[in-house]
Short mmCIF file of C-alpha atoms in Angstrom, two decimals:
data_model
loop_
_atom_site.label_atom_id
_atom_site.label_comp_id
_atom_site.label_asym_id
_atom_site.label_seq_id
_atom_site.Cartn_x
_atom_site.Cartn_y
_atom_site.Cartn_z
CA UNK A 283 11.43 38.87 -7.34
CA UNK A 284 15.03 39.93 -8.07
CA UNK A 285 14.32 43.67 -8.05
CA UNK A 286 15.23 43.75 -11.74
CA UNK A 287 13.65 45.94 -14.40
CA UNK A 288 14.45 44.05 -17.61
CA UNK A 289 13.91 40.52 -18.86
CA UNK A 290 14.55 38.75 -22.15
CA UNK A 291 14.49 35.11 -23.16
CA UNK A 292 15.74 33.42 -26.31
CA UNK A 293 15.45 29.96 -27.83
CA UNK A 294 18.78 28.46 -28.87
CA UNK A 295 18.76 27.33 -32.52
CA UNK A 296 21.54 24.73 -32.82
CA UNK A 297 21.45 24.41 -36.61
CA UNK A 298 21.84 28.16 -37.13
CA UNK A 299 24.07 28.44 -34.04
CA UNK A 300 22.12 31.52 -33.00
CA UNK A 301 19.52 32.81 -30.54
CA UNK A 302 16.01 33.61 -31.78
CA UNK A 303 12.29 33.70 -30.93
CA UNK A 304 12.79 36.29 -28.20
CA UNK A 305 10.34 37.42 -25.56
CA UNK A 306 10.86 40.46 -23.34
CA UNK A 307 9.73 42.65 -20.49
CA UNK A 308 10.56 46.37 -20.54
CA UNK A 309 12.86 46.05 -23.56
CA UNK A 310 12.37 47.64 -26.95
CA UNK A 311 11.33 44.94 -29.47
CA UNK A 312 13.26 46.63 -32.28
CA UNK A 313 16.38 46.53 -30.14
CA UNK A 314 15.92 42.79 -29.59
CA UNK A 315 15.53 42.29 -33.34
CA UNK A 316 18.82 44.15 -33.77
CA UNK A 317 20.33 41.69 -31.28
CA UNK A 318 19.08 38.71 -33.26
CA UNK A 319 20.36 40.03 -36.58
CA UNK A 320 23.62 41.71 -35.54
CA UNK A 321 24.64 42.16 -31.92
CA UNK A 322 24.54 38.50 -30.91
CA UNK A 323 27.35 37.95 -33.41
CA UNK A 324 29.34 40.78 -31.78
CA UNK A 325 28.51 39.84 -28.19
CA UNK A 326 31.56 39.49 -25.92
CA UNK A 327 29.76 37.92 -22.95
CA UNK A 328 26.87 35.63 -23.98
CA UNK A 329 28.94 32.88 -25.67
CA UNK A 330 31.00 32.67 -22.48
CA UNK A 331 27.93 32.70 -20.23
CA UNK A 332 26.22 30.01 -22.30
CA UNK A 333 28.84 27.48 -21.19
CA UNK A 334 27.60 27.61 -17.59
CA UNK A 335 25.07 25.13 -16.20
CA UNK A 336 24.19 27.51 -13.34
CA UNK A 337 23.16 31.17 -13.15
CA UNK A 338 26.05 33.42 -14.20
CA UNK A 339 26.56 37.18 -14.03
CA UNK A 340 27.98 39.19 -16.92
CA UNK A 341 30.71 40.35 -14.56
CA UNK A 342 31.67 36.71 -13.89
CA UNK A 343 32.91 36.34 -17.46
CA UNK A 344 34.12 39.88 -18.26
CA UNK A 345 35.08 42.72 -15.89
CA UNK A 346 32.58 45.53 -16.13
CA UNK A 347 35.23 48.12 -16.98
CA UNK A 348 36.02 46.14 -20.16
CA UNK A 349 32.38 45.49 -21.04
CA UNK A 350 31.64 49.23 -20.87
CA UNK A 351 34.16 49.87 -23.65
CA UNK A 352 32.46 47.56 -26.16
CA UNK A 353 30.05 48.32 -29.00
CA UNK A 354 27.75 45.67 -27.53
CA UNK A 355 27.43 47.61 -24.26
CA UNK A 356 27.18 51.13 -25.67
CA UNK A 357 25.01 50.49 -28.73
CA UNK A 358 22.85 47.61 -27.53
CA UNK A 359 22.70 47.21 -23.75
CA UNK A 360 22.62 50.89 -22.87
CA UNK A 361 19.95 51.60 -25.47
CA UNK A 362 17.45 50.06 -23.03
CA UNK A 363 19.44 50.97 -19.91
CA UNK A 364 20.79 47.49 -19.13
CA UNK A 365 23.80 47.65 -16.80
CA UNK A 366 24.00 44.65 -14.43
CA UNK A 367 23.03 41.30 -15.92
CA UNK A 368 22.59 37.63 -15.06
CA UNK A 369 21.77 34.78 -17.44
CA UNK A 370 20.32 31.35 -16.70
CA UNK A 371 20.55 28.70 -19.40
CA UNK A 372 18.34 25.65 -19.78
CA UNK A 373 20.52 22.61 -20.47
CA UNK A 374 18.68 19.33 -21.10
CA UNK A 375 20.36 16.04 -22.02
CA UNK A 376 23.48 17.88 -23.13
CA UNK A 377 21.58 20.40 -25.28
CA UNK A 378 21.02 24.07 -24.61
CA UNK A 379 17.31 24.80 -25.11
CA UNK A 380 17.24 28.51 -24.34
CA UNK A 381 17.77 31.04 -21.61
CA UNK A 382 16.46 33.81 -19.41
CA UNK A 383 18.37 37.08 -19.17
CA UNK A 384 17.65 39.39 -16.27
CA UNK A 385 19.07 42.91 -16.04
CA UNK A 386 19.13 45.96 -13.76
CA UNK A 387 19.96 49.55 -14.58
CA UNK A 388 23.00 51.40 -13.27
CA UNK A 389 21.12 52.85 -10.29
CA UNK A 390 21.01 49.42 -8.66
CA UNK A 391 23.66 46.97 -7.52
CA UNK A 392 24.97 43.83 -9.17
CA UNK A 393 23.21 40.54 -8.40
CA UNK A 394 24.18 38.98 -5.08
CA UNK A 395 25.27 35.41 -4.32
CA UNK A 396 21.91 34.76 -2.63
CA UNK A 397 20.05 35.89 -5.75
CA UNK A 398 22.20 33.61 -7.88
CA UNK A 399 21.30 30.67 -5.64
CA UNK A 400 17.61 31.56 -5.96
CA UNK A 401 17.88 31.39 -9.74
CA UNK A 402 19.65 28.05 -9.50
CA UNK A 403 16.70 26.77 -7.45
CA UNK A 404 14.33 27.81 -10.25
CA UNK A 405 16.42 26.16 -12.96
CA UNK A 406 14.88 22.64 -12.83
CA UNK A 407 11.37 24.00 -13.40
CA UNK A 408 12.64 26.28 -16.16
CA UNK A 409 14.40 23.41 -17.95
CA UNK A 410 11.35 21.14 -17.65
CA UNK A 411 9.06 23.81 -19.08
CA UNK A 412 11.31 24.51 -22.08
CA UNK A 413 11.89 20.81 -22.77
CA UNK A 414 8.15 20.14 -22.73
CA UNK A 415 7.41 23.15 -24.95
CA UNK A 416 9.92 21.99 -27.56
CA UNK A 417 8.71 18.39 -27.77
CA UNK A 418 7.44 17.43 -31.26
CA UNK A 419 3.69 17.77 -31.44
CA UNK A 420 3.44 20.15 -28.49
CA UNK A 421 1.03 22.96 -29.26
CA UNK A 422 3.41 25.77 -28.26
CA UNK A 423 2.67 27.73 -31.49
CA UNK A 424 -0.87 28.32 -30.22
CA UNK A 425 0.54 29.78 -27.00
CA UNK A 426 2.81 32.05 -29.04
CA UNK A 427 -0.24 33.04 -31.09
CA UNK A 428 -2.11 33.98 -27.91
CA UNK A 429 0.76 36.21 -26.85
CA UNK A 430 1.81 37.67 -30.19
CA UNK A 431 -1.55 38.24 -31.83
CA UNK A 432 -4.21 38.57 -29.13
CA UNK A 433 -2.49 40.51 -26.34
CA UNK A 434 -0.94 43.95 -26.42
CA UNK A 435 2.66 44.35 -25.25
CA UNK A 436 1.55 45.59 -21.82
CA UNK A 437 -0.99 42.76 -21.50
CA UNK A 438 1.79 40.30 -22.36
CA UNK A 439 4.09 41.83 -19.74
CA UNK A 440 1.33 41.64 -17.11
CA UNK A 441 0.45 38.04 -18.01
CA UNK A 442 4.07 36.92 -17.77
CA UNK A 443 4.42 38.40 -14.30
CA UNK A 444 1.17 36.72 -13.26
CA UNK A 445 2.68 33.44 -14.49
CA UNK A 446 5.60 34.08 -12.12
CA UNK A 447 3.11 34.29 -9.26
CA UNK A 448 3.50 38.00 -8.53
CA UNK A 449 0.61 39.90 -6.87
CA UNK A 450 -0.95 42.99 -8.47
CA UNK A 451 1.00 45.39 -6.26
CA UNK A 452 4.37 43.90 -7.25
CA UNK A 453 3.39 43.75 -10.93
CA UNK A 454 2.44 47.43 -10.73
CA UNK A 455 5.80 48.26 -9.16
CA UNK A 456 7.80 46.35 -11.75
CA UNK A 457 5.88 47.77 -14.70
CA UNK A 458 5.69 51.23 -13.09
CA UNK A 459 1.92 51.43 -13.50
CA UNK A 460 -1.00 51.58 -11.04
CA UNK A 461 -2.68 48.48 -9.60
CA UNK A 462 -5.88 49.62 -11.34
CA UNK A 463 -4.06 49.52 -14.68
CA UNK A 464 -2.71 46.06 -13.84
CA UNK A 465 -6.26 44.82 -13.27
CA UNK A 466 -7.40 46.42 -16.52
CA UNK A 467 -4.64 44.63 -18.44
CA UNK A 468 -5.59 41.37 -16.75
CA UNK A 469 -9.28 41.76 -17.51
CA UNK A 470 -8.42 42.42 -21.15
CA UNK A 471 -6.16 39.36 -21.22
CA UNK A 472 -8.90 37.21 -19.64
CA UNK A 473 -11.36 38.32 -22.30
CA UNK A 474 -8.98 37.82 -25.23
CA UNK A 475 -7.70 34.43 -24.12
CA UNK A 476 -11.15 33.22 -23.05
CA UNK A 477 -10.70 32.66 -19.31
CA UNK A 478 -12.11 34.24 -16.14
CA UNK A 479 -9.38 33.85 -13.52
CA UNK A 480 -5.64 34.24 -12.96
CA UNK A 481 -5.24 30.47 -12.49
CA UNK A 482 -7.04 29.76 -15.76
CA UNK A 483 -4.91 32.36 -17.58
CA UNK A 484 -1.70 30.76 -16.29
CA UNK A 485 -2.92 27.29 -17.27
CA UNK A 486 -3.95 28.46 -20.74
CA UNK A 487 -0.66 30.18 -21.49
CA UNK A 488 1.50 27.43 -20.03
CA UNK A 489 -0.56 24.69 -21.73
#
């Protein structure tokens, strides 16, 4: 949708004052664990970006020439090839619930004003989904179990893009695989989750 290659999302943990419970597309899980344990506490941009109630680019809070000189950029971001970034935070009743972080590599351009407005249009649905998932008694742990234990990493990536409404051709382009492989991942996900259609898969995983 935004011609981006990388995606990560974190849940904000107010008691610990930290980000955790990450999910990702095209990012190394071990690198995200390193973020949770170390780099988020040496992150020059995210605390500034978290203050915004609209989509915000990394370059809106710190000039790129300064970011490129930091440990955070060279030892964390560049490890996965992240160069241009935009974050969208879910604020609900004065509380930050979590975020989505979307990144491009250095071969592409920074996010445009039109793309920022598109993210702002998606924000209400994003906030509603996170607020509902974090309500007491909501069976979100079962959804996490479906993702973490039943599906492979590639099946998870494919399922998430299906949940965004992307067709097989676009999923294949974003994951840099063939459409046949996309369908194989989907068929495996259908079987493991116990559904027989894309709509049923989305419903099951969104609960």
